[in-house]
Coordinates of C-alpha atoms in Angstrom, one line a residue:
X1 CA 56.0 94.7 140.1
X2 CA 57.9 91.1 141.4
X3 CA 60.5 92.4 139.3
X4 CA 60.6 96.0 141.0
X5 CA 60.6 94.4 144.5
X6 CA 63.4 92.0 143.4
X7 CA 65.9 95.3 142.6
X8 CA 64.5 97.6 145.7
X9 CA 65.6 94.2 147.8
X10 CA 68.9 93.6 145.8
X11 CA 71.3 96.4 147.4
X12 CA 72.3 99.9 146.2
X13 CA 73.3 101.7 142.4
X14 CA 77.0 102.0 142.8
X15 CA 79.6 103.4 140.7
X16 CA 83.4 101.7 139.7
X17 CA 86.4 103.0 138.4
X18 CA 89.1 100.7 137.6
X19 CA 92.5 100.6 136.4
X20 CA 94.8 98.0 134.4
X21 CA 98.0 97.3 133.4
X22 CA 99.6 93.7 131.9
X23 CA 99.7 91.5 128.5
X24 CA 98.4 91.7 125.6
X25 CA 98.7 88.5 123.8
X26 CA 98.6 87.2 120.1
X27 CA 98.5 83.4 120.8
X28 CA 96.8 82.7 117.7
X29 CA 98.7 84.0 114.6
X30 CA 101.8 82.9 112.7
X31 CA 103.5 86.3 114.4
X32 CA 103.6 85.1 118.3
X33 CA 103.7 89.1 119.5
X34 CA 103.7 90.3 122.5
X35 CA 103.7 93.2 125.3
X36 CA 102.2 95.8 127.3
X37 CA 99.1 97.1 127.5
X38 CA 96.8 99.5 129.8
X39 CA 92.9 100.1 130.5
X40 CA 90.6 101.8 132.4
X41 CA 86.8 101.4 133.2
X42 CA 84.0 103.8 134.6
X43 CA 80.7 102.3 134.8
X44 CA 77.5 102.3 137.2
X45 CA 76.0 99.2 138.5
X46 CA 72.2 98.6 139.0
X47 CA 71.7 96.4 142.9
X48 CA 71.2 93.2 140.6
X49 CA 74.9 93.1 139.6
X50 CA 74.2 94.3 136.1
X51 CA 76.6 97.4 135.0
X52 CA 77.4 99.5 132.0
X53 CA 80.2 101.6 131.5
X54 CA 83.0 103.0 129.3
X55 CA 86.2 101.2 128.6
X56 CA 89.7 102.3 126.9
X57 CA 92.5 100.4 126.7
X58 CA 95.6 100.7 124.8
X59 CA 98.2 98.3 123.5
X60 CA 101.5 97.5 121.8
X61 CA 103.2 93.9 121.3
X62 CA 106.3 92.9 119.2
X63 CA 106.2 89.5 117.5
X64 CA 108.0 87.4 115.2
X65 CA 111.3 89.1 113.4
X66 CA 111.4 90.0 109.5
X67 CA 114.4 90.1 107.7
X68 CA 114.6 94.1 106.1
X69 CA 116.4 93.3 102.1
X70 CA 116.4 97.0 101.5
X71 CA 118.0 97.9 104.3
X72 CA 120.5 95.1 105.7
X73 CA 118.3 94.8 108.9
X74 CA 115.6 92.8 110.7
X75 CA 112.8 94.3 112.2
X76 CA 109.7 93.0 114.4
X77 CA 106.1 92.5 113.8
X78 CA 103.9 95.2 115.6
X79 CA 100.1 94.6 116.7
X80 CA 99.3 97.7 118.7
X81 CA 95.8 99.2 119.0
X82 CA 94.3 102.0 120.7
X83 CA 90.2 101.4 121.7
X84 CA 87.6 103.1 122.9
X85 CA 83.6 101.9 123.9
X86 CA 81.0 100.3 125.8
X87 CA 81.2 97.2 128.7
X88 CA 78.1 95.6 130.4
X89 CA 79.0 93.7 133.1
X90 CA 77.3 91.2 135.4
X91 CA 78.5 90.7 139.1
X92 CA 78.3 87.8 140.9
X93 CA 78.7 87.7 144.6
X94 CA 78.8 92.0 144.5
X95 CA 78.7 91.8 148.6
X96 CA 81.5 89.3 149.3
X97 CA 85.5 89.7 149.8
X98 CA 85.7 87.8 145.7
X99 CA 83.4 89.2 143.6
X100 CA 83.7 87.8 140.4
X101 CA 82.2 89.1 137.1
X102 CA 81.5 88.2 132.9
X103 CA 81.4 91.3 130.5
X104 CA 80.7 92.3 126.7
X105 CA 82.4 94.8 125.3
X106 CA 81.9 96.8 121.9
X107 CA 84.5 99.0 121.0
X108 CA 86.2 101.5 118.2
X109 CA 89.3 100.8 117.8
X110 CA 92.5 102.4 115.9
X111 CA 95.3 99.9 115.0
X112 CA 98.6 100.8 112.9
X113 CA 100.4 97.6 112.8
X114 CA 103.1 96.7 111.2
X115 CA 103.0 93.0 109.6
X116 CA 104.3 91.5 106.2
X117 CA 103.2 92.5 102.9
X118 CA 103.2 89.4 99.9
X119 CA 106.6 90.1 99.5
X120 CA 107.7 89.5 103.2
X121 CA 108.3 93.3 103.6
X122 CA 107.0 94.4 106.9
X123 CA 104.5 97.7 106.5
X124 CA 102.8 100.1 108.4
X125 CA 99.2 100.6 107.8
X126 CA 96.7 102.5 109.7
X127 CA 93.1 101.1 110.6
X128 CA 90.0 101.8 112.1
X129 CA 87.1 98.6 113.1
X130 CA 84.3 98.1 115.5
X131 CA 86.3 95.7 117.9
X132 CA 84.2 93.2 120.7
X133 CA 85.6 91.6 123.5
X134 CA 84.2 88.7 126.2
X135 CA 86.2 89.7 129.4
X136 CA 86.1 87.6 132.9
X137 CA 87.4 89.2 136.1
X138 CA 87.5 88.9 140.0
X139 CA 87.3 91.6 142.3
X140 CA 88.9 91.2 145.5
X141 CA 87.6 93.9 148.2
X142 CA 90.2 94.7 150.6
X143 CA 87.8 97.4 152.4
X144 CA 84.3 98.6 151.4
X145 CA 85.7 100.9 148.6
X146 CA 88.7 99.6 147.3
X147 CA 90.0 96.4 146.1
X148 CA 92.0 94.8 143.1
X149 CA 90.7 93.2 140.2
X150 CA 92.5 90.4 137.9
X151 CA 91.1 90.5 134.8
X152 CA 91.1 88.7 131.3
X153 CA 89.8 89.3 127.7
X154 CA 89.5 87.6 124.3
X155 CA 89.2 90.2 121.7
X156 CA 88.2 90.3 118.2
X157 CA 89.1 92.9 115.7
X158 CA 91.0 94.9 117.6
X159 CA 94.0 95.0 115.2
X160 CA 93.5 94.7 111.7
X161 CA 95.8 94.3 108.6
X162 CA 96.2 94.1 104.8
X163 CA 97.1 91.0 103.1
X164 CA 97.0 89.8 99.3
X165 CA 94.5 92.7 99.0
X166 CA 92.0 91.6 101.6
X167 CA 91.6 93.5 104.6
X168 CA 91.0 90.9 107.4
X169 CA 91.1 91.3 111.5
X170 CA 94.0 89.7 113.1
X171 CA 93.4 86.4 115.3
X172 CA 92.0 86.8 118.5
X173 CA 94.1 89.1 121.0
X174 CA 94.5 87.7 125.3
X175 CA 95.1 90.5 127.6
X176 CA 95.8 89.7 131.4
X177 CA 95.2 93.0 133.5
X178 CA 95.6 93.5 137.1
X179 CA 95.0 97.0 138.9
X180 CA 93.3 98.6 141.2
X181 CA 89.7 99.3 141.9
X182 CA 87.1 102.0 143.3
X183 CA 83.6 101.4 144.4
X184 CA 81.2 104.4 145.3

């Protein structure tokens, strides 16, 4: 009942759609890639702050360069993924001009990088793995309805690869996102 009294007090169910584009980042491995990626987010969020939603976002980096012997060429690592799942959020703040927020995220995701085989030959694989992700973010409201958010993610197992027969997830992947935001 305190409980029930606590939510009908807290404010109103509101829907947000939000767009991305920035890094991705592969600070962590021996292949230093980089590049674009993209996202979007569609969730509803209960008057305590808490939200759940769906999440894609899409990427593709280039990283350290390979030297090709069977073809006279050098050619660049490639982590790129493509994921798809579910984020719960919790706001902080949801009725000020900063709103910032902490999220989990649980995702599929589809990977075909290209990395090094045992005999330094860089290979294209294809992959699929049950990714996660920790994400922080601020919202900054320009109006009641729309604002910009700045976000950033540490994910795990977004992008995996083959090596010495093992099948292992790459190190941890940074993405920095900034886009635009809708409130309903």
């Amino acid at each position: 009942m305190l409980l029930w009294a606590a939510v009908a007090q807290a404010g109103e169910w509101r829907g947000y759609l939000g767009l991305g584009a920035g890094m991705a980042l592969d600070r962590y491995s021996e292949w230093d890639a980089k590049g674009a990626a993209i996202n979007v987010y569609f969730g509803v969020e209960a008057p305590i702050g808490l939200s759940v939603g769906v999440y894609a976002e899409a990427a593709e980096t280039w990283g350290q360069k390979f030297e090709d012997l069977q073809q006279s060429s050098s050619s660049r690592v490639q982590l790129d993924y493509r994921q798809y799942g579910l984020e719960v959020r919790f706001r902080g703040f949801r009725e000020r001009m900063i709103s910032p927020w902490v999220s989990l995220r649980l995702a599929r995701s589809t990977s075909t990088p290209q990395t090094p085989d045992e005999f330094g030959q860089l290979v294209r694989q294809e992959f699929q793995a049950l990714g996660g992700a920790v994400r922080f973010g601020l919202d900054w409201w320009l109006g009641m309805n729309w604002g910009i958010t700045g976000a950033t993610s540490w994910q795990w197992c977004d992008v995996r690869y083959e090596k010495e027969s093992v099948r292992e997830c790459a190190k941890p992947i940074n993405t920095l996102l900034l886009g635009p935001t809708v409130r309903f």
